[in-house]
mmCIF file of C-alpha atoms and ligand atoms in Angstrom:
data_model
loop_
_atom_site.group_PDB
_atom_site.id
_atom_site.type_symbol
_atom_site.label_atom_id
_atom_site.label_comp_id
_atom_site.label_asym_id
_atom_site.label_seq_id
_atom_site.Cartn_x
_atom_site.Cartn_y
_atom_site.Cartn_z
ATOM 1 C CA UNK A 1 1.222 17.114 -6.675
ATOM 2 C CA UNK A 2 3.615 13.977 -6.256
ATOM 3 C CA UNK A 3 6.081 14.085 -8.519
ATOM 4 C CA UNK A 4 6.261 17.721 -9.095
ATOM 5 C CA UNK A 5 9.977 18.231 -7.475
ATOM 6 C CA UNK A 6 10.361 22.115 -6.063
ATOM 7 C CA UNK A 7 13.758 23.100 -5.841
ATOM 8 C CA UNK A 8 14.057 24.553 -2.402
ATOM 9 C CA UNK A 9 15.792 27.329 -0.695
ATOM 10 C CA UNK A 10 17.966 25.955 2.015
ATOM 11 C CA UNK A 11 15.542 27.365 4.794
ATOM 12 C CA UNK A 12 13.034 25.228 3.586
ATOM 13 C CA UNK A 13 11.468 22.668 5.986
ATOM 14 C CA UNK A 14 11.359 18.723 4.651
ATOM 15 C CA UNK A 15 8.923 16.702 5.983
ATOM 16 C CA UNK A 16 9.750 13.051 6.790
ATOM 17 C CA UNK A 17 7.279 10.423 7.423
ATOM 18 C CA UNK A 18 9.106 7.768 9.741
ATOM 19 C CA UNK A 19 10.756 8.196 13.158
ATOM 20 C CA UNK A 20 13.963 5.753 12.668
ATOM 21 C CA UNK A 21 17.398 5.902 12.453
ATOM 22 C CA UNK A 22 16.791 6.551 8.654
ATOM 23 C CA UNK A 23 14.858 9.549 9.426
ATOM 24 C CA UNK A 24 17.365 10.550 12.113
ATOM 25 C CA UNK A 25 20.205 10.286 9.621
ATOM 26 C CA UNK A 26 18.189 11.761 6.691
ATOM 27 C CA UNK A 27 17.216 15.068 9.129
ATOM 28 C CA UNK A 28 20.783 14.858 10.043
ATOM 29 C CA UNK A 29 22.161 15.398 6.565
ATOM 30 C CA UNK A 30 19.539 17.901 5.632
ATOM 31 C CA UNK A 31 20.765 20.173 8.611
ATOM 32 C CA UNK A 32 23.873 20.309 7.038
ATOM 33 C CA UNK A 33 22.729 21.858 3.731
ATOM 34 C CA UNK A 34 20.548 23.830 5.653
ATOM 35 C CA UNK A 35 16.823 22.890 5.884
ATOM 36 C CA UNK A 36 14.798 22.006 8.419
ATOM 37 C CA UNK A 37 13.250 19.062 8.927
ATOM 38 C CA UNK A 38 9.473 18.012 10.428
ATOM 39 C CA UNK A 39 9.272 14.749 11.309
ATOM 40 C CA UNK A 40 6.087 12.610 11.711
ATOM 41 C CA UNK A 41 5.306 9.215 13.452
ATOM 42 C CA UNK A 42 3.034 7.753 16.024
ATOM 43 C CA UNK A 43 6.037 6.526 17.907
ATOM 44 C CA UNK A 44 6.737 8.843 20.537
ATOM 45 C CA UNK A 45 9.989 7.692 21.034
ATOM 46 C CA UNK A 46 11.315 8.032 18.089
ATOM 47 C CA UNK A 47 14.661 8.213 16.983
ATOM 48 C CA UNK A 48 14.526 11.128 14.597
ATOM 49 C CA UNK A 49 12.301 13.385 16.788
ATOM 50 C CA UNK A 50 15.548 13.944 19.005
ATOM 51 C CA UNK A 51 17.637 16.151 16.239
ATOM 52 C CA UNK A 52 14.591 17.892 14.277
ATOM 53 C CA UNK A 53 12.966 21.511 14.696
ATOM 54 C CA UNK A 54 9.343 20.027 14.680
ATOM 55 C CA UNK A 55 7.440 16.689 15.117
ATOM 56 C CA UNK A 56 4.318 15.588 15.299
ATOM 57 C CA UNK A 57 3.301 12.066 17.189
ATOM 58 C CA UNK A 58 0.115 10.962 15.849
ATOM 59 C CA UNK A 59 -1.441 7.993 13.962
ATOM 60 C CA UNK A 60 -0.594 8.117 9.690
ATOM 61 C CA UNK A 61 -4.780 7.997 9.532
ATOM 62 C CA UNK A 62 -4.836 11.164 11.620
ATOM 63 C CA UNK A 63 -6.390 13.544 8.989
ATOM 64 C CA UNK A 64 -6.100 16.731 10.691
ATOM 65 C CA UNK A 65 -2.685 16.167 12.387
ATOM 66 C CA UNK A 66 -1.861 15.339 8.783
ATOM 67 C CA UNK A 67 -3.248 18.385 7.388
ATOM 68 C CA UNK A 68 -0.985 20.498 9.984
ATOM 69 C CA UNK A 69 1.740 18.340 9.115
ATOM 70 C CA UNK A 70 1.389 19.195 5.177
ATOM 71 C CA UNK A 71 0.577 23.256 5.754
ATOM 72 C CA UNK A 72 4.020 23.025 7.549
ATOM 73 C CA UNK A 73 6.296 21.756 4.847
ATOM 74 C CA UNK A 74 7.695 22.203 1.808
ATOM 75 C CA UNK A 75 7.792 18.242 0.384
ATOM 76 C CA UNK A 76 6.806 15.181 1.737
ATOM 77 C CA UNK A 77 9.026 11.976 1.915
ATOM 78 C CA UNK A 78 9.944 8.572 4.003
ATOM 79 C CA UNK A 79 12.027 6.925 5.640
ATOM 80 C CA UNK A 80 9.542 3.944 5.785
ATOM 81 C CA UNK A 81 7.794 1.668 2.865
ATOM 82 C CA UNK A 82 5.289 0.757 5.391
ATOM 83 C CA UNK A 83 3.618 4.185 5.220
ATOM 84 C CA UNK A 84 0.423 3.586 4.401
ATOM 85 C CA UNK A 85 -0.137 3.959 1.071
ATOM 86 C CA UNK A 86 -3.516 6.350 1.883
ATOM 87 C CA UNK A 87 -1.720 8.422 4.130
ATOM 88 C CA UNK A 88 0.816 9.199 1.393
ATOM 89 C CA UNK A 89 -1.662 9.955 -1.151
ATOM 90 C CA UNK A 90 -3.715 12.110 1.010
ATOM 91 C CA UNK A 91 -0.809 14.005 1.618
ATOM 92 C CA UNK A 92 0.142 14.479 -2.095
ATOM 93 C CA UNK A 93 -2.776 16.255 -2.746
ATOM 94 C CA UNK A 94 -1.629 18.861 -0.535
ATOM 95 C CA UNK A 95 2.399 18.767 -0.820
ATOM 96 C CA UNK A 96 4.616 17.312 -3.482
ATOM 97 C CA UNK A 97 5.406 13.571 -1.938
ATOM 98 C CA UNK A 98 8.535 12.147 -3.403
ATOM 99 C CA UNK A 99 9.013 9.595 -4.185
ATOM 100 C CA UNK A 100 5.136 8.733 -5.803
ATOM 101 C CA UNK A 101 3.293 7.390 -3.729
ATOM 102 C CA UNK A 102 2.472 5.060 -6.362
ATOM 103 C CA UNK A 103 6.159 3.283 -5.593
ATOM 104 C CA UNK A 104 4.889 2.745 -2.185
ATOM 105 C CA UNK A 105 1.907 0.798 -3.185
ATOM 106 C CA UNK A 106 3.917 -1.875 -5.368
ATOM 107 C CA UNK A 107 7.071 -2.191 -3.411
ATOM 108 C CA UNK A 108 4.589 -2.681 -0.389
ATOM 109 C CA UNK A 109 3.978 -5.601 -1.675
ATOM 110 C CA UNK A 110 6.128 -8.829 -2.841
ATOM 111 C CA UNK A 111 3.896 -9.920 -5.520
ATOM 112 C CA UNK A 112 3.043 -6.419 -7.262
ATOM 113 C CA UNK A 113 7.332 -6.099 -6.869
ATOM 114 C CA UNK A 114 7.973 -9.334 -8.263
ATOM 115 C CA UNK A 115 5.890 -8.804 -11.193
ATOM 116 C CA UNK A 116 7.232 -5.578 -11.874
ATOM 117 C CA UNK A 117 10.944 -6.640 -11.822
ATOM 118 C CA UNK A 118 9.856 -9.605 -14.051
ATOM 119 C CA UNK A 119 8.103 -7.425 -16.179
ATOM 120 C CA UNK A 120 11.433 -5.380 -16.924
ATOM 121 C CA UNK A 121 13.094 -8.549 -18.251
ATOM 122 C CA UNK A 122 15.367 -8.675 -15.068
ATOM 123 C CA UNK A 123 15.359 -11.978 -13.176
ATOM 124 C CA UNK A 124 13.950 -13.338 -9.837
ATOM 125 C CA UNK A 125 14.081 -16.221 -8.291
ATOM 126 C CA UNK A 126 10.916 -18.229 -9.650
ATOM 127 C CA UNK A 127 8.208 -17.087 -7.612
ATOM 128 C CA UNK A 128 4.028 -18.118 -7.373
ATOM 129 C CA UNK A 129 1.049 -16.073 -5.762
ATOM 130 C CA UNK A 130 -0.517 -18.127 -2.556
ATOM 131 C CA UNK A 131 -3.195 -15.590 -1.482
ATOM 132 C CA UNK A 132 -4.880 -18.411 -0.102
ATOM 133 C CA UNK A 133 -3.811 -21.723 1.654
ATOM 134 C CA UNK A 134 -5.748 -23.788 -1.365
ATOM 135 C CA UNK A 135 -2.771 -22.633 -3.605
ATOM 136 C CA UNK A 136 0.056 -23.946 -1.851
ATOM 137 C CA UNK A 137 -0.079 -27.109 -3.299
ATOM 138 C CA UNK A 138 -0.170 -25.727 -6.967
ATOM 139 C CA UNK A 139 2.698 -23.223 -5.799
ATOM 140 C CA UNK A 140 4.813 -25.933 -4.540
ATOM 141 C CA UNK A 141 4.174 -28.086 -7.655
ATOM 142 C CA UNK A 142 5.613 -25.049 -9.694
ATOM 143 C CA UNK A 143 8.104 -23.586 -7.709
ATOM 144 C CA UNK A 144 9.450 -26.746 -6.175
ATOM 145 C CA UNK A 145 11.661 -27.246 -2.918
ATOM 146 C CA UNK A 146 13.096 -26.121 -0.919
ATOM 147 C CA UNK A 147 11.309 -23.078 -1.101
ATOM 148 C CA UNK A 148 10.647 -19.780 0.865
ATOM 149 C CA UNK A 149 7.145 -18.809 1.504
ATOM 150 C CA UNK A 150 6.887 -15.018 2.568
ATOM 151 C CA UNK A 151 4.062 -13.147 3.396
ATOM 152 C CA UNK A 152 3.778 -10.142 0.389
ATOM 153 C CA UNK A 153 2.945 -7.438 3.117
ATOM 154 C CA UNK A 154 5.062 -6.199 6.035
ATOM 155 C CA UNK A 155 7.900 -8.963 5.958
ATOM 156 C CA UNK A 156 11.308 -7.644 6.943
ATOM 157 C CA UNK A 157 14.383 -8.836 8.241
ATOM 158 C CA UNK A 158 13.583 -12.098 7.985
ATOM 159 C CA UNK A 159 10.242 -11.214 9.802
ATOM 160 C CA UNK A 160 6.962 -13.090 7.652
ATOM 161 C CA UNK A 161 8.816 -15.920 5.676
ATOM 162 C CA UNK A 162 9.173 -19.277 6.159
ATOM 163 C CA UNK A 163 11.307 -21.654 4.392
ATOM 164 C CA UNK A 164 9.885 -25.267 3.300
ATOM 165 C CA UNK A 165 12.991 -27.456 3.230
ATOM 166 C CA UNK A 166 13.329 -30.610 0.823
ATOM 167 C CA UNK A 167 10.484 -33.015 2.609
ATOM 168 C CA UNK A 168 8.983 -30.069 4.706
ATOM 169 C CA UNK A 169 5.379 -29.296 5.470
ATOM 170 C CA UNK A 170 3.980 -26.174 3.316
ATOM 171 C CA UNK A 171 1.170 -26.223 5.974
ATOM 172 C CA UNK A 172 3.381 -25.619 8.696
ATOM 173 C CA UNK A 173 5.186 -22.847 7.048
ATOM 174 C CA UNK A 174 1.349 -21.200 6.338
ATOM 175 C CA UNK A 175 0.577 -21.275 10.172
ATOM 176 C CA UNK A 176 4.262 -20.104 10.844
ATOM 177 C CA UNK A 177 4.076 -16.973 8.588
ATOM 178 C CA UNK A 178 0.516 -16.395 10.044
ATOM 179 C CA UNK A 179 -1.579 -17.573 7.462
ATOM 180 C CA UNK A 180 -1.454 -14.255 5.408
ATOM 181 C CA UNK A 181 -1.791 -14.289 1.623
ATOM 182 C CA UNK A 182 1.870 -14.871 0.795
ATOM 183 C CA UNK A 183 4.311 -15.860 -2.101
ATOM 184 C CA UNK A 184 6.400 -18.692 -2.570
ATOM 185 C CA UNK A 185 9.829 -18.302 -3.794
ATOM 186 C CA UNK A 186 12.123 -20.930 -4.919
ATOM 187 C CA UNK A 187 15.008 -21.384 -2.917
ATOM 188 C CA UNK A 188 18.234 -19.259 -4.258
ATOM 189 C CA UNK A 189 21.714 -21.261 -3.636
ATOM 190 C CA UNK A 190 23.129 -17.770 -3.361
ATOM 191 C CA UNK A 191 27.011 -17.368 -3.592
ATOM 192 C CA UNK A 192 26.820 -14.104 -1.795
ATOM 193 C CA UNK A 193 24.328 -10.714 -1.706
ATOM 194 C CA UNK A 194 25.232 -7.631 -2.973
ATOM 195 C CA UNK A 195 22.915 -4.305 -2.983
ATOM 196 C CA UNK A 196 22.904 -1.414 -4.987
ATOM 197 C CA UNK A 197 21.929 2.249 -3.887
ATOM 198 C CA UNK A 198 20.822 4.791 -6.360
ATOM 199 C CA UNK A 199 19.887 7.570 -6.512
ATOM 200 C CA UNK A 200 17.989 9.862 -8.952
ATOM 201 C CA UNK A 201 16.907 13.348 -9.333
ATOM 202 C CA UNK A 202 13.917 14.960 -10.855
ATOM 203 C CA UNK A 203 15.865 15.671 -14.740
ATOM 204 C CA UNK A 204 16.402 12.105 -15.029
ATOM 205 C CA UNK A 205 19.984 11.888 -13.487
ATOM 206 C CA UNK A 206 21.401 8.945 -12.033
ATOM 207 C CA UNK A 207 24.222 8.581 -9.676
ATOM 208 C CA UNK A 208 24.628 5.048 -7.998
ATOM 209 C CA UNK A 209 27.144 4.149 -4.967
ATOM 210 C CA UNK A 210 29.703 1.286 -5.370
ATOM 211 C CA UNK A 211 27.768 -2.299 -5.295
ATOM 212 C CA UNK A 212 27.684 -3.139 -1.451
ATOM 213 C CA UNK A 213 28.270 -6.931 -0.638
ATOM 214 C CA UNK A 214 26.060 -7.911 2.565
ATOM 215 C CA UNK A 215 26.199 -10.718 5.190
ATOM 216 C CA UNK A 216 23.393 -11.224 6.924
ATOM 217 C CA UNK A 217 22.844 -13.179 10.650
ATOM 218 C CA UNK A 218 19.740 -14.402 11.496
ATOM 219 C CA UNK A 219 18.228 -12.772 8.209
ATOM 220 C CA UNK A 220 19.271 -9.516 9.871
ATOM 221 C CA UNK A 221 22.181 -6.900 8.285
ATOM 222 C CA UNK A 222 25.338 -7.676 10.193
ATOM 223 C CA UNK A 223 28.231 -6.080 8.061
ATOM 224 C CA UNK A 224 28.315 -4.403 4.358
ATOM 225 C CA UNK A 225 31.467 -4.602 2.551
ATOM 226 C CA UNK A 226 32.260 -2.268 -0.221
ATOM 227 C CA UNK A 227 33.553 -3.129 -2.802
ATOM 228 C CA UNK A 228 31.642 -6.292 -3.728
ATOM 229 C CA UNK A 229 33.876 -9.227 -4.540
ATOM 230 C CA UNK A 230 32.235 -9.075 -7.929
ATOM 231 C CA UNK A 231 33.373 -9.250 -11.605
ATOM 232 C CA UNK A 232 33.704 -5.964 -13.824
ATOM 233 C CA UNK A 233 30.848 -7.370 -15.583
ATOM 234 C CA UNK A 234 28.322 -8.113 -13.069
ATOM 235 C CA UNK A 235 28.957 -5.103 -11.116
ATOM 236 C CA UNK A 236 27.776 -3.129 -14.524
ATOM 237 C CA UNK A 237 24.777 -5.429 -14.797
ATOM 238 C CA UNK A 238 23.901 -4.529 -10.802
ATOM 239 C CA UNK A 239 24.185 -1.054 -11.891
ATOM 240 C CA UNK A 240 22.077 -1.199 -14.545
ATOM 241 C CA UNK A 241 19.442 -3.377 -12.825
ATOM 242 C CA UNK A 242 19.749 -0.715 -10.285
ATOM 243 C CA UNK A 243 19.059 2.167 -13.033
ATOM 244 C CA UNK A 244 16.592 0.787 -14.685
ATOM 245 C CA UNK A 245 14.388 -0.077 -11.593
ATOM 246 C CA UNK A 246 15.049 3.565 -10.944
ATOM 247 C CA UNK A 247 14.046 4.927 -14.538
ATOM 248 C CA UNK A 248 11.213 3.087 -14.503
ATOM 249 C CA UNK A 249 9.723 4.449 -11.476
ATOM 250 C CA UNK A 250 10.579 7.467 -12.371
ATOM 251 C CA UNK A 251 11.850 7.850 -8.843
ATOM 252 C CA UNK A 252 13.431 10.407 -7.624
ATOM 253 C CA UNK A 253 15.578 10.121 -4.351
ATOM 254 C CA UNK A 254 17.011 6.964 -3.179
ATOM 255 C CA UNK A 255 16.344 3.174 -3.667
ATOM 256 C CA UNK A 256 18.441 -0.073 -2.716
ATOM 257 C CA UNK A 257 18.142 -2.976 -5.323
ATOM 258 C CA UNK A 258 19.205 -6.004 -3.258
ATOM 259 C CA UNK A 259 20.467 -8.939 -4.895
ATOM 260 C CA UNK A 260 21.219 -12.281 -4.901
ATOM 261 C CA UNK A 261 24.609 -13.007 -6.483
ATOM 262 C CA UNK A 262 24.668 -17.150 -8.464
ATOM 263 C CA UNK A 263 28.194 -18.981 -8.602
ATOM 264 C CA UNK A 264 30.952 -16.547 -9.580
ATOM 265 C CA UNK A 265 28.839 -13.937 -10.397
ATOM 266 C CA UNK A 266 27.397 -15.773 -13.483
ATOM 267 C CA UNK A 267 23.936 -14.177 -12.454
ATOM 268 C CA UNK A 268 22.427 -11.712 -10.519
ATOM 269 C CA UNK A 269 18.697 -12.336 -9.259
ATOM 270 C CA UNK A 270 16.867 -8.873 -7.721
ATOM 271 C CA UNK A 271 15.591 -10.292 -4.042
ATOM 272 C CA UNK A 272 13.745 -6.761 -3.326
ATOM 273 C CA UNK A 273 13.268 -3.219 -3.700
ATOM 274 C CA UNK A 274 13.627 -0.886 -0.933
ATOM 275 C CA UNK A 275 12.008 2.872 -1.667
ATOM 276 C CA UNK A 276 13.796 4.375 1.007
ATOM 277 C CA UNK A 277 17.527 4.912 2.032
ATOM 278 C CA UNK A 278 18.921 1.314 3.066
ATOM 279 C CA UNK A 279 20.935 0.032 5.782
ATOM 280 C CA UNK A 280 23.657 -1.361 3.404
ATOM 281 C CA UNK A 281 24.060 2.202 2.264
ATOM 282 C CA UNK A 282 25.072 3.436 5.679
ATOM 283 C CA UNK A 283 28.942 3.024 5.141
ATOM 284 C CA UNK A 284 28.360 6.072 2.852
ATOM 285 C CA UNK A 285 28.645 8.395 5.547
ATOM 286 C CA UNK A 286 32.094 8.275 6.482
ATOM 287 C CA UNK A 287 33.462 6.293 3.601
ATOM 288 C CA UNK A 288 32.225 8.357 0.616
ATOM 289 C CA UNK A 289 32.134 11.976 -0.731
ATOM 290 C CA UNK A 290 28.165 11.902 0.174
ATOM 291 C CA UNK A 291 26.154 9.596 2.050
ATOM 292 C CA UNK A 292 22.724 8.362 1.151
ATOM 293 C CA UNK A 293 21.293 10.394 2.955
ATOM 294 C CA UNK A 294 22.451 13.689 1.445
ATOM 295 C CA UNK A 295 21.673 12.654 -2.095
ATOM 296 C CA UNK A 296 18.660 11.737 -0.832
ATOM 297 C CA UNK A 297 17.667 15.247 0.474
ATOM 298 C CA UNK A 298 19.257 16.688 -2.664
ATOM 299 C CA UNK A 299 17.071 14.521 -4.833
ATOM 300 C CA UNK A 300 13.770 15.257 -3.405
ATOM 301 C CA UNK A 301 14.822 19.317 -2.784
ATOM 302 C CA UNK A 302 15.286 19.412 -6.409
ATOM 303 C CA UNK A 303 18.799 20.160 -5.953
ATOM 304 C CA UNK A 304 21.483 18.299 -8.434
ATOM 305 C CA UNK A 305 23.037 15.045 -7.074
ATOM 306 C CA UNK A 306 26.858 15.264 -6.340
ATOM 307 C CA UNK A 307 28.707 12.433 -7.617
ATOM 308 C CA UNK A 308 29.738 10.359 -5.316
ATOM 309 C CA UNK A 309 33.765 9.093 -4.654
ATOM 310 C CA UNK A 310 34.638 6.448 -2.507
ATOM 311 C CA UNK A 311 37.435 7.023 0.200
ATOM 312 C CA UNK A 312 38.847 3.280 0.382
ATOM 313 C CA UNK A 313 37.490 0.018 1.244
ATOM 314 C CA UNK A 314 34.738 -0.171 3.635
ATOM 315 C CA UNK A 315 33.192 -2.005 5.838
ATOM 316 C CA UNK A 316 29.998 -1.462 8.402
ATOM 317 C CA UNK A 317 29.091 -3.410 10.847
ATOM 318 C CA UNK A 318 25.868 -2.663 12.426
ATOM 319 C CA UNK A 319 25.458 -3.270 16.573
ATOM 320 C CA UNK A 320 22.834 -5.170 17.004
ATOM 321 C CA UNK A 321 20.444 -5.460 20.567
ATOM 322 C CA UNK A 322 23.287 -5.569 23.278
ATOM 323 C CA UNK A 323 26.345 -5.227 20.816
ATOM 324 C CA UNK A 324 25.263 -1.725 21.541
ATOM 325 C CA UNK A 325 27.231 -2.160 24.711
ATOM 326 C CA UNK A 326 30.149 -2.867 22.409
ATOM 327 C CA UNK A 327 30.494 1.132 21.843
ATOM 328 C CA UNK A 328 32.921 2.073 24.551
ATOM 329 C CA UNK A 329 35.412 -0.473 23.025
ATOM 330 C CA UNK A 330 34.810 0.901 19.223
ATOM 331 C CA UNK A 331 35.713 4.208 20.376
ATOM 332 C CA UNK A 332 39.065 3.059 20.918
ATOM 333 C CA UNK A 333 39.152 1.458 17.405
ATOM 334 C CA UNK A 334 41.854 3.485 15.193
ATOM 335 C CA UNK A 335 39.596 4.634 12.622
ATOM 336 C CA UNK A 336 36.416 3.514 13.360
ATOM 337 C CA UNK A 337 33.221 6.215 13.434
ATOM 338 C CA UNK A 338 30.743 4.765 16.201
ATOM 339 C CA UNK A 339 26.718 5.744 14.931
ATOM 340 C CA UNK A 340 24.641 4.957 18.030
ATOM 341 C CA UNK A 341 20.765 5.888 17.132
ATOM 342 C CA UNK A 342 19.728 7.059 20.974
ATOM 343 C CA UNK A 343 17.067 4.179 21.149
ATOM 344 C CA UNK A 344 16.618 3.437 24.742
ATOM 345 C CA UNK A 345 15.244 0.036 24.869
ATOM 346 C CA UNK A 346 17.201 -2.482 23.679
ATOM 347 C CA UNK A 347 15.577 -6.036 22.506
ATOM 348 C CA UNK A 348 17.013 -8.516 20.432
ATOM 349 C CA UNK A 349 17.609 -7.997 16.841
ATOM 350 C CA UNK A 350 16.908 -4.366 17.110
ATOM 351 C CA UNK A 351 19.253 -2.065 15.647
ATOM 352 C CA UNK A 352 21.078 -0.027 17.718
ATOM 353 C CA UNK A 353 23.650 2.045 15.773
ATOM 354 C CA UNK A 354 26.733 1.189 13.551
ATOM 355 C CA UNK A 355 30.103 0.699 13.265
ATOM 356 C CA UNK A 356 31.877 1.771 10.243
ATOM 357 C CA UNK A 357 36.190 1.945 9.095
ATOM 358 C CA UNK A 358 37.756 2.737 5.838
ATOM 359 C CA UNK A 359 40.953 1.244 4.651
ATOM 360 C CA UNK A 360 43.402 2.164 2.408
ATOM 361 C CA UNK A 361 42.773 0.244 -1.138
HETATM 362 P P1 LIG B 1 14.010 -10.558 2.451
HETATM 363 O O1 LIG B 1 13.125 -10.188 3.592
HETATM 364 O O2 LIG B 1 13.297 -11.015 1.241
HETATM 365 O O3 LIG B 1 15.028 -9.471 2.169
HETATM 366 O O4 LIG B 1 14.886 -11.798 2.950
HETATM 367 C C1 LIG B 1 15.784 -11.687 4.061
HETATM 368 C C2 LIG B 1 16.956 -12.631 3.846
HETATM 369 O O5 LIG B 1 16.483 -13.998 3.760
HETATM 370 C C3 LIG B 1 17.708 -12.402 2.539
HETATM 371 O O6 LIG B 1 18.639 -11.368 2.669
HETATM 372 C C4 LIG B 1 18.330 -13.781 2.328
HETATM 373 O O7 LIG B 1 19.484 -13.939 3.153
HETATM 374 C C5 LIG B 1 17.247 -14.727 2.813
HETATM 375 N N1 LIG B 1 16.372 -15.110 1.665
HETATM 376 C C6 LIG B 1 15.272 -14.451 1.250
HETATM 377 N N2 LIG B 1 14.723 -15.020 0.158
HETATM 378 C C7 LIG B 1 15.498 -16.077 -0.140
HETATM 379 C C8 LIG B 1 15.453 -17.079 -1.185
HETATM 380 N N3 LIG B 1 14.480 -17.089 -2.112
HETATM 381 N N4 LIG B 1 16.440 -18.002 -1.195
HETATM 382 C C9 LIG B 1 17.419 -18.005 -0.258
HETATM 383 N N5 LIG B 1 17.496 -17.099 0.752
HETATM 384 C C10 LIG B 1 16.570 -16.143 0.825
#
């Protein structure tokens, strides 16, 4: 049934699989057109289970709490590209799941993505399969140094890579990344990064957000500025990147396309897919027409996608472990909306909510 998009009633319930602040915000936006969300994840303190009308807190290989979970709703979708692929595909036979499962299973995984993006004639940085620690030698001979090895499952935030500087020890980086079949990935002397978030409905329409420039600390999101310092021309050819990564999924909801921007914008290389709303798309709730989140529920509701307008410049910072404690003085901020996620434990690196303030342009 994936891929079959319903349009639903506003009464209708959306299921979400993923408890995070992405589900949180997603269920949030839904409640305003309406539905209803169900949320499920074997956290039990999850985010999103604090502002929904049902949840269920059980493991995504829990067949029967699964099958309750699909009788109750009307589509299936995530917040999450960690989902187990099974778990999605078990539930498509039972509920439309948008987007396809199928997108789960190759953006799950950095090779299957990189040869995908390759395959559409859009570039990458150079990049070589080490699925076993025999081929790091014939990787590094290809790809060269300094390089980044990353492990092609479960890496994020700067979580499973590795990089092998000019003179470094590949060996090292295998035990660092935990000796899991990885890729290697030639360095990128980046000038900036820039993501795009698009979104697409079930007849083929496209509507992308402005091209979001992103500054990272520690390999984590710190602020997104929109627009991207960019020329006219490469923010049509992040668009179009954007698009046609889209297109050729056949998605429908939303997906960030984040790239890495060469010297002046002379070339854009695609870094990764996300199949999910995306952090760098989170100014979108106070600085555009509609956020992410809404097209997102529009797009897998069947309903059409509105088109979004930007307010002004923007810029969101995210609060990261205790820059949580930072709120009280953001409150006081002229313009500033303060997004705190209600996660009680805070640990380093952790996101904890958002800042975000639109200026005049
Ligand atoms: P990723 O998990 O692939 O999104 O990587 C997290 C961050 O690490 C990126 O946003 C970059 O700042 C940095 N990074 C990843 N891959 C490379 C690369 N090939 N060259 C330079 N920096 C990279």
């Amino acid at each position: 049934m994936s891929g079959a998009a319903p349009v639903l009633a506003p009464e209708a319930v959306i299921g979400i699989l993923g408890g995070g602040q992405l589900g949180r915000m997603l269920a949030l936006a839904a409640a305003r057109l309406g539905f209803k969300c169900h949320v499920y994840s074997p956290s039990p303190d999850s985010p999103a289970f604090e502002v929904v009308h049902r949840v269920t807190c059980a493991d995504y290989n829990d067949t029967e709490a699964l099958d309750r979970f699909a009788a109750d709703v009307d589509v299936v979708t995530y917040e999450f590209e960690n989902v187990p692929a099974d778990t999605a595909t078990f539930l498509a036979v039972r509920v439309p799941v948008l987007p396809d499962p199928q997108i789960l299973a190759t953006t799950q995984d950095r090779l299957a993505e990189k040869r995908f993006v390759a395959k559409l004639g859009i570039p990458t940085a150079a990049f070589a399969d080490v699925t076993a620690p025999g081929e790091l030698a014939a990787a590094m001979a290809k790809i060269g140094q300094p390089a980044v090895l990353k492990t092609r499952r479960y890496g994020y935030d700067g979580k499973g890579q590795a990089t092998i500087r000019n003179g470094g020890d590949p060996a090292t980086a295998w035990r660092e990344v935990g000796g899991q079949p990885c890729i290697l990935e030639a360095f990128v002397p980046f000038e900036r990064e820039v993501s795009v978030v698009a979104a697409r409905a079930h007849d083929g329409a496209i509507e992308c957000f402005d091209v979001t420039e992103n500054e990272h600390r520690d390999h984590i999101l710190k602020i997104s500025r929109v627009p991207a310092a960019l020329p006219e021309s490469a923010t049509q050819e992040a668009r179009r990147i954007a698009e046609t990564i889209a297109r050729q999924f056949n998605y429908v909801g939303v997906l960030a396309v984040e790239m890495f921007v060469l010297k002046n914008g002379s070339q854009l290389l695609v870094n990764e897919i996300a199949p999910r709303v995306h952090n760098s798309g989170h100014w979108t709730l106070d600085g555009a027409s509609v956020s992410q989140f809404e097209q997102h529920i529009r797009a897998v509701a069947g309903w059409p996608l509105a088109k979004p307008i930007r307010h002004g410049r923007v810029e969101m910072t995210n609060l990261i472990g205790n820059e949580v404690e930072d709120y009280r003085g953001w409150l006081g901020v002229p313009g500033a909306a303060v997004h705190l996620y209600g996660k009680t434990a805070v640990r380093p690196g952790r996101k904890m909510g958002h800042v975000t303030r639109v200026f005049a342009e």
